[in-house]
């Protein structure tokens, strides 16, 4: 008779654990690209979530570039963009996006910011970013991950680059690919699908526990 309460408790614990596993890792500013070849032209895509505790809008994003030779931003409705150039060196130091009045990234939302650049000829490249909220809060994403260590609280968006040659059009001769950024947990649509699977399993376990409890009660009666 005592076995049934134990079954119910175990089922509840299992369901709780599954739900906990379904919760995605903390969101950060991330970068992906369609080309990771060193020295090649690439479209960088920065994913910027709203993590404000006061539910304030994200209204500005600045990304520092490694003194690239050129940079062009994608038209983004509701936002303006400005490129900071070093005229003496002929390079681009950063790009800044600002939300027009009444716009911004709201709570539980994220936005994608794209810029096309020529990648440096290095093993990896970081893009320190500064995120500004409407209430004045400023979050700087510039911390470096240590080998074998845990991810820092505000990691800098980072890309690992690969060997490759650019063709005469300035595009990589390799097939486009998405770089794996330094992050823990999944991103995009995968967390949502995983959460649904775990949630469904939790419901099934709960239903089984309920049926066992009802069956046991009827036998006792």
PDB file of C-alpha atoms in Angstrom:
ATOM      1  CA  UNK A   1       0.000   0.000   0.000  1.00  0.00           C
ATOM      2  CA  UNK A   2       2.860   2.332   0.729  1.00  0.00           C
ATOM      3  CA  UNK A   3       4.280   1.638  -2.685  1.00  0.00           C
ATOM      4  CA  UNK A   4       1.703   3.817  -4.435  1.00  0.00           C
ATOM      5  CA  UNK A   5       2.545   7.038  -2.572  1.00  0.00           C
ATOM      6  CA  UNK A   6       6.184   6.329  -3.395  1.00  0.00           C
ATOM      7  CA  UNK A   7       5.305   5.886  -7.065  1.00  0.00           C
ATOM      8  CA  UNK A   8       3.420   9.190  -7.033  1.00  0.00           C
ATOM      9  CA  UNK A   9       6.317  10.974  -5.337  1.00  0.00           C
ATOM     10  CA  UNK A  10       8.836   9.484  -7.766  1.00  0.00           C
ATOM     11  CA  UNK A  11       6.701  10.453 -10.755  1.00  0.00           C
ATOM     12  CA  UNK A  12       6.335  14.007  -9.484  1.00  0.00           C
ATOM     13  CA  UNK A  13      10.077  14.261  -8.909  1.00  0.00           C
ATOM     14  CA  UNK A  14      10.802  12.952 -12.390  1.00  0.00           C
ATOM     15  CA  UNK A  15       8.369  15.412 -13.942  1.00  0.00           C
ATOM     16  CA  UNK A  16       9.978  18.287 -12.010  1.00  0.00           C
ATOM     17  CA  UNK A  17      13.438  17.242 -13.177  1.00  0.00           C
ATOM     18  CA  UNK A  18      12.290  17.078 -16.798  1.00  0.00           C
ATOM     19  CA  UNK A  19      10.776  20.533 -16.628  1.00  0.00           C
ATOM     20  CA  UNK A  20      14.001  21.873 -15.109  1.00  0.00           C
ATOM     21  CA  UNK A  21      16.017  20.338 -17.932  1.00  0.00           C
ATOM     22  CA  UNK A  22      13.681  21.934 -20.453  1.00  0.00           C
ATOM     23  CA  UNK A  23      14.496  25.466 -19.244  1.00  0.00           C
ATOM     24  CA  UNK A  24      17.018  26.976 -21.705  1.00  0.00           C
ATOM     25  CA  UNK A  25      20.322  28.458 -20.611  1.00  0.00           C
ATOM     26  CA  UNK A  26      20.551  32.152 -19.836  1.00  0.00           C
ATOM     27  CA  UNK A  27      20.344  34.189 -23.023  1.00  0.00           C
ATOM     28  CA  UNK A  28      23.332  36.277 -24.099  1.00  0.00           C
ATOM     29  CA  UNK A  29      24.330  38.369 -27.094  1.00  0.00           C
ATOM     30  CA  UNK A  30      25.470  35.800 -29.682  1.00  0.00           C
ATOM     31  CA  UNK A  31      27.020  35.970 -33.142  1.00  0.00           C
ATOM     32  CA  UNK A  32      26.692  33.575 -36.086  1.00  0.00           C
ATOM     33  CA  UNK A  33      27.895  33.890 -39.670  1.00  0.00           C
ATOM     34  CA  UNK A  34      27.404  32.447 -43.145  1.00  0.00           C
ATOM     35  CA  UNK A  35      31.162  32.133 -43.655  1.00  0.00           C
ATOM     36  CA  UNK A  36      34.006  31.335 -41.253  1.00  0.00           C
ATOM     37  CA  UNK A  37      36.916  31.429 -43.727  1.00  0.00           C
ATOM     38  CA  UNK A  38      39.789  33.643 -42.601  1.00  0.00           C
ATOM     39  CA  UNK A  39      40.025  36.789 -44.681  1.00  0.00           C
ATOM     40  CA  UNK A  40      36.691  36.082 -46.373  1.00  0.00           C
ATOM     41  CA  UNK A  41      33.617  38.267 -46.593  1.00  0.00           C
ATOM     42  CA  UNK A  42      30.878  37.293 -44.179  1.00  0.00           C
ATOM     43  CA  UNK A  43      27.490  38.442 -42.958  1.00  0.00           C
ATOM     44  CA  UNK A  44      27.556  38.570 -39.173  1.00  0.00           C
ATOM     45  CA  UNK A  45      24.254  38.149 -37.339  1.00  0.00           C
ATOM     46  CA  UNK A  46      24.040  39.303 -33.729  1.00  0.00           C
ATOM     47  CA  UNK A  47      21.181  37.900 -31.652  1.00  0.00           C
ATOM     48  CA  UNK A  48      20.286  40.345 -28.875  1.00  0.00           C
ATOM     49  CA  UNK A  49      17.783  39.379 -26.162  1.00  0.00           C
ATOM     50  CA  UNK A  50      16.101  41.639 -23.620  1.00  0.00           C
ATOM     51  CA  UNK A  51      17.254  40.668 -20.103  1.00  0.00           C
ATOM     52  CA  UNK A  52      16.042  43.775 -18.270  1.00  0.00           C
ATOM     53  CA  UNK A  53      14.774  43.130 -14.752  1.00  0.00           C
ATOM     54  CA  UNK A  54      12.688  46.314 -14.973  1.00  0.00           C
ATOM     55  CA  UNK A  55      11.079  45.372 -18.309  1.00  0.00           C
ATOM     56  CA  UNK A  56      12.787  48.310 -20.024  1.00  0.00           C
ATOM     57  CA  UNK A  57      13.260  48.312 -23.808  1.00  0.00           C
ATOM     58  CA  UNK A  58      16.664  47.725 -25.370  1.00  0.00           C
ATOM     59  CA  UNK A  59      17.183  50.874 -27.417  1.00  0.00           C
ATOM     60  CA  UNK A  60      20.829  50.740 -28.535  1.00  0.00           C
ATOM     61  CA  UNK A  61      23.513  48.228 -29.498  1.00  0.00           C
ATOM     62  CA  UNK A  62      27.152  48.939 -30.300  1.00  0.00           C
ATOM     63  CA  UNK A  63      29.453  46.229 -31.646  1.00  0.00           C
ATOM     64  CA  UNK A  64      33.207  46.776 -31.842  1.00  0.00           C
ATOM     65  CA  UNK A  65      34.837  45.423 -34.995  1.00  0.00           C
ATOM     66  CA  UNK A  66      38.500  44.342 -35.301  1.00  0.00           C
ATOM     67  CA  UNK A  67      39.413  47.311 -37.554  1.00  0.00           C
ATOM     68  CA  UNK A  68      37.868  45.725 -40.630  1.00  0.00           C
ATOM     69  CA  UNK A  69      38.379  47.287 -44.022  1.00  0.00           C
ATOM     70  CA  UNK A  70      34.686  47.724 -44.760  1.00  0.00           C
ATOM     71  CA  UNK A  71      31.289  47.234 -43.168  1.00  0.00           C
ATOM     72  CA  UNK A  72      27.721  47.588 -44.392  1.00  0.00           C
ATOM     73  CA  UNK A  73      24.610  47.117 -42.270  1.00  0.00           C
ATOM     74  CA  UNK A  74      21.298  45.570 -43.232  1.00  0.00           C
ATOM     75  CA  UNK A  75      18.237  47.806 -43.277  1.00  0.00           C
ATOM     76  CA  UNK A  76      16.316  47.133 -40.044  1.00  0.00           C
ATOM     77  CA  UNK A  77      12.847  48.731 -39.686  1.00  0.00           C
ATOM     78  CA  UNK A  78      12.520  50.797 -36.520  1.00  0.00           C
ATOM     79  CA  UNK A  79      16.288  51.211 -36.119  1.00  0.00           C
ATOM     80  CA  UNK A  80      19.024  53.480 -37.460  1.00  0.00           C
ATOM     81  CA  UNK A  81      22.649  52.408 -37.908  1.00  0.00           C
ATOM     82  CA  UNK A  82      25.930  54.298 -37.935  1.00  0.00           C
ATOM     83  CA  UNK A  83      29.419  53.083 -38.832  1.00  0.00           C
ATOM     84  CA  UNK A  84      32.406  54.515 -36.939  1.00  0.00           C
ATOM     85  CA  UNK A  85      35.320  54.804 -39.357  1.00  0.00           C
ATOM     86  CA  UNK A  86      38.986  55.490 -38.726  1.00  0.00           C
ATOM     87  CA  UNK A  87      39.689  57.700 -41.726  1.00  0.00           C
ATOM     88  CA  UNK A  88      43.435  57.715 -41.094  1.00  0.00           C
ATOM     89  CA  UNK A  89      43.679  53.920 -41.198  1.00  0.00           C
ATOM     90  CA  UNK A  90      40.839  53.421 -43.646  1.00  0.00           C
ATOM     91  CA  UNK A  91      39.176  50.890 -41.343  1.00  0.00           C
ATOM     92  CA  UNK A  92      35.894  50.505 -39.472  1.00  0.00           C
ATOM     93  CA  UNK A  93      36.038  50.433 -35.675  1.00  0.00           C
ATOM     94  CA  UNK A  94      32.416  49.781 -34.714  1.00  0.00           C
ATOM     95  CA  UNK A  95      28.784  49.906 -35.728  1.00  0.00           C
ATOM     96  CA  UNK A  96      25.920  51.257 -33.612  1.00  0.00           C
ATOM     97  CA  UNK A  97      22.202  50.591 -33.973  1.00  0.00           C
ATOM     98  CA  UNK A  98      19.673  52.906 -32.283  1.00  0.00           C
ATOM     99  CA  UNK A  99      15.933  52.393 -31.988  1.00  0.00           C
ATOM    100  CA  UNK A 100      13.754  55.196 -33.308  1.00  0.00           C
ATOM    101  CA  UNK A 101      11.312  56.784 -30.853  1.00  0.00           C
ATOM    102  CA  UNK A 102       8.747  54.290 -29.585  1.00  0.00           C
ATOM    103  CA  UNK A 103      10.692  51.230 -30.756  1.00  0.00           C
ATOM    104  CA  UNK A 104      13.116  48.793 -29.154  1.00  0.00           C
ATOM    105  CA  UNK A 105      13.477  45.209 -28.005  1.00  0.00           C
ATOM    106  CA  UNK A 106      10.751  44.495 -25.474  1.00  0.00           C
ATOM    107  CA  UNK A 107      10.580  42.021 -22.565  1.00  0.00           C
ATOM    108  CA  UNK A 108      10.696  38.356 -23.672  1.00  0.00           C
ATOM    109  CA  UNK A 109      11.820  39.452 -27.141  1.00  0.00           C
ATOM    110  CA  UNK A 110      15.044  39.410 -29.142  1.00  0.00           C
ATOM    111  CA  UNK A 111      16.232  41.089 -32.334  1.00  0.00           C
ATOM    112  CA  UNK A 112      18.734  40.175 -35.054  1.00  0.00           C
ATOM    113  CA  UNK A 113      21.278  42.749 -36.237  1.00  0.00           C
ATOM    114  CA  UNK A 114      23.286  42.007 -39.388  1.00  0.00           C
ATOM    115  CA  UNK A 115      26.453  43.561 -40.765  1.00  0.00           C
ATOM    116  CA  UNK A 116      28.662  42.438 -43.662  1.00  0.00           C
ATOM    117  CA  UNK A 117      32.411  42.634 -43.134  1.00  0.00           C
ATOM    118  CA  UNK A 118      35.690  41.142 -44.281  1.00  0.00           C
ATOM    119  CA  UNK A 119      36.940  38.786 -41.579  1.00  0.00           C
ATOM    120  CA  UNK A 120      40.525  39.057 -40.290  1.00  0.00           C
ATOM    121  CA  UNK A 121      43.124  36.363 -40.951  1.00  0.00           C
ATOM    122  CA  UNK A 122      43.148  34.983 -37.389  1.00  0.00           C
ATOM    123  CA  UNK A 123      42.165  31.789 -35.567  1.00  0.00           C
ATOM    124  CA  UNK A 124      39.247  33.503 -33.862  1.00  0.00           C
ATOM    125  CA  UNK A 125      37.680  36.923 -33.579  1.00  0.00           C
ATOM    126  CA  UNK A 126      35.661  38.602 -30.841  1.00  0.00           C
ATOM    127  CA  UNK A 127      33.083  41.362 -31.152  1.00  0.00           C
ATOM    128  CA  UNK A 128      32.641  43.123 -27.800  1.00  0.00           C
ATOM    129  CA  UNK A 129      29.123  44.547 -27.604  1.00  0.00           C
ATOM    130  CA  UNK A 130      27.401  47.190 -25.499  1.00  0.00           C
ATOM    131  CA  UNK A 131      23.657  46.918 -24.914  1.00  0.00           C
ATOM    132  CA  UNK A 132      21.750  49.970 -23.645  1.00  0.00           C
ATOM    133  CA  UNK A 133      18.256  49.981 -22.139  1.00  0.00           C
ATOM    134  CA  UNK A 134      15.681  52.767 -22.037  1.00  0.00           C
ATOM    135  CA  UNK A 135      16.034  53.082 -18.243  1.00  0.00           C
ATOM    136  CA  UNK A 136      19.745  53.864 -18.564  1.00  0.00           C
ATOM    137  CA  UNK A 137      21.106  50.403 -17.783  1.00  0.00           C
ATOM    138  CA  UNK A 138      24.185  49.497 -19.832  1.00  0.00           C
ATOM    139  CA  UNK A 139      25.416  45.922 -20.205  1.00  0.00           C
ATOM    140  CA  UNK A 140      28.846  45.302 -21.722  1.00  0.00           C
ATOM    141  CA  UNK A 141      29.424  41.917 -23.342  1.00  0.00           C
ATOM    142  CA  UNK A 142      33.224  41.738 -23.375  1.00  0.00           C
ATOM    143  CA  UNK A 143      34.355  38.961 -21.031  1.00  0.00           C
ATOM    144  CA  UNK A 144      36.632  36.246 -22.436  1.00  0.00           C
ATOM    145  CA  UNK A 145      36.039  32.542 -21.768  1.00  0.00           C
ATOM    146  CA  UNK A 146      38.912  30.773 -20.042  1.00  0.00           C
ATOM    147  CA  UNK A 147      40.163  27.386 -21.353  1.00  0.00           C
ATOM    148  CA  UNK A 148      38.310  24.655 -19.485  1.00  0.00           C
ATOM    149  CA  UNK A 149      36.431  27.185 -17.396  1.00  0.00           C
ATOM    150  CA  UNK A 150      32.781  28.083 -17.070  1.00  0.00           C
ATOM    151  CA  UNK A 151      31.222  30.675 -19.329  1.00  0.00           C
ATOM    152  CA  UNK A 152      31.537  34.198 -17.863  1.00  0.00           C
ATOM    153  CA  UNK A 153      28.495  36.242 -16.940  1.00  0.00           C
ATOM    154  CA  UNK A 154      28.814  38.597 -19.917  1.00  0.00           C
ATOM    155  CA  UNK A 155      30.790  36.739 -22.618  1.00  0.00           C
ATOM    156  CA  UNK A 156      31.947  38.574 -25.714  1.00  0.00           C
ATOM    157  CA  UNK A 157      30.404  37.285 -28.959  1.00  0.00           C
ATOM    158  CA  UNK A 158      33.131  35.118 -30.513  1.00  0.00           C
ATOM    159  CA  UNK A 159      33.683  33.228 -33.755  1.00  0.00           C
ATOM    160  CA  UNK A 160      36.201  30.471 -34.474  1.00  0.00           C
ATOM    161  CA  UNK A 161      37.570  30.932 -38.003  1.00  0.00           C
ATOM    162  CA  UNK A 162      38.705  28.270 -40.442  1.00  0.00           C
ATOM    163  CA  UNK A 163      41.221  27.958 -43.256  1.00  0.00           C
ATOM    164  CA  UNK A 164      39.800  29.069 -46.581  1.00  0.00           C
ATOM    165  CA  UNK A 165      40.409  31.162 -49.663  1.00  0.00           C
ATOM    166  CA  UNK A 166      38.194  33.883 -51.077  1.00  0.00           C
ATOM    167  CA  UNK A 167      37.252  33.860 -54.735  1.00  0.00           C
ATOM    168  CA  UNK A 168      37.479  36.855 -57.076  1.00  0.00           C
ATOM    169  CA  UNK A 169      34.082  38.101 -55.896  1.00  0.00           C
ATOM    170  CA  UNK A 170      35.302  38.311 -52.332  1.00  0.00           C
ATOM    171  CA  UNK A 171      33.185  35.366 -51.183  1.00  0.00           C
ATOM    172  CA  UNK A 172      34.435  32.176 -49.614  1.00  0.00           C
ATOM    173  CA  UNK A 173      35.057  29.274 -51.953  1.00  0.00           C
ATOM    174  CA  UNK A 174      33.685  27.000 -49.241  1.00  0.00           C
ATOM    175  CA  UNK A 175      30.005  26.285 -48.679  1.00  0.00           C
ATOM    176  CA  UNK A 176      28.259  28.729 -46.331  1.00  0.00           C
ATOM    177  CA  UNK A 177      28.159  27.570 -42.735  1.00  0.00           C
ATOM    178  CA  UNK A 178      27.104  28.796 -39.338  1.00  0.00           C
ATOM    179  CA  UNK A 179      29.880  29.190 -36.829  1.00  0.00           C
ATOM    180  CA  UNK A 180      29.525  27.643 -33.389  1.00  0.00           C
ATOM    181  CA  UNK A 181      29.668  30.502 -30.923  1.00  0.00           C
ATOM    182  CA  UNK A 182      31.051  30.058 -27.416  1.00  0.00           C
ATOM    183  CA  UNK A 183      27.862  29.313 -25.540  1.00  0.00           C
ATOM    184  CA  UNK A 184      26.274  26.735 -23.298  1.00  0.00           C
ATOM    185  CA  UNK A 185      22.857  25.307 -24.085  1.00  0.00           C
ATOM    186  CA  UNK A 186      20.907  25.304 -27.321  1.00  0.00           C
ATOM    187  CA  UNK A 187      19.575  28.275 -29.230  1.00  0.00           C
ATOM    188  CA  UNK A 188      16.874  29.155 -31.741  1.00  0.00           C
ATOM    189  CA  UNK A 189      13.893  26.837 -32.101  1.00  0.00           C
ATOM    190  CA  UNK A 190      15.509  23.802 -30.448  1.00  0.00           C
ATOM    191  CA  UNK A 191      14.863  24.818 -26.797  1.00  0.00           C
ATOM    192  CA  UNK A 192      11.183  25.284 -27.599  1.00  0.00           C
ATOM    193  CA  UNK A 193      10.841  21.807 -29.164  1.00  0.00           C
ATOM    194  CA  UNK A 194      12.819  20.217 -26.337  1.00  0.00           C
ATOM    195  CA  UNK A 195      10.650  21.923 -23.736  1.00  0.00           C
ATOM    196  CA  UNK A 196       7.512  20.573 -25.433  1.00  0.00           C
ATOM    197  CA  UNK A 197       8.863  17.020 -25.437  1.00  0.00           C
ATOM    198  CA  UNK A 198       9.845  17.172 -21.781  1.00  0.00           C
ATOM    199  CA  UNK A 199       6.560  18.795 -20.851  1.00  0.00           C
ATOM    200  CA  UNK A 200       4.645  16.016 -22.609  1.00  0.00           C
ATOM    201  CA  UNK A 201       6.638  13.313 -20.837  1.00  0.00           C
ATOM    202  CA  UNK A 202       5.988  15.024 -17.509  1.00  0.00           C
ATOM    203  CA  UNK A 203       2.240  15.043 -18.173  1.00  0.00           C
ATOM    204  CA  UNK A 204       2.302  11.326 -19.048  1.00  0.00           C
ATOM    205  CA  UNK A 205       4.141  10.472 -15.831  1.00  0.00           C
ATOM    206  CA  UNK A 206       1.659  12.502 -13.827  1.00  0.00           C
ATOM    207  CA  UNK A 207      -1.279  10.736 -15.505  1.00  0.00           C
ATOM    208  CA  UNK A 208       0.211   7.301 -14.762  1.00  0.00           C
ATOM    209  CA  UNK A 209       0.648   8.215 -11.106  1.00  0.00           C
ATOM    210  CA  UNK A 210      -2.962   9.405 -10.922  1.00  0.00           C
ATOM    211  CA  UNK A 211      -4.310   6.162 -12.462  1.00  0.00           C
ATOM    212  CA  UNK A 212      -2.298   4.055 -10.018  1.00  0.00           C
ATOM    213  CA  UNK A 213      -3.579   6.061  -7.083  1.00  0.00           C
ATOM    214  CA  UNK A 214      -7.228   5.746  -8.182  1.00  0.00           C
ATOM    215  CA  UNK A 215      -6.828   1.988  -8.789  1.00  0.00           C
ATOM    216  CA  UNK A 216      -5.322   1.486  -5.356  1.00  0.00           C
ATOM    217  CA  UNK A 217      -8.157   3.413  -3.689  1.00  0.00           C
ATOM    218  CA  UNK A 218     -10.801   1.279  -5.416  1.00  0.00           C
ATOM    219  CA  UNK A 219      -9.072  -1.916  -4.291  1.00  0.00           C
ATOM    220  CA  UNK A 220      -9.073  -0.676  -0.710  1.00  0.00           C
ATOM    221  CA  UNK A 221     -12.803   0.058  -0.922  1.00  0.00           C
TER     222      UNK A 221
END
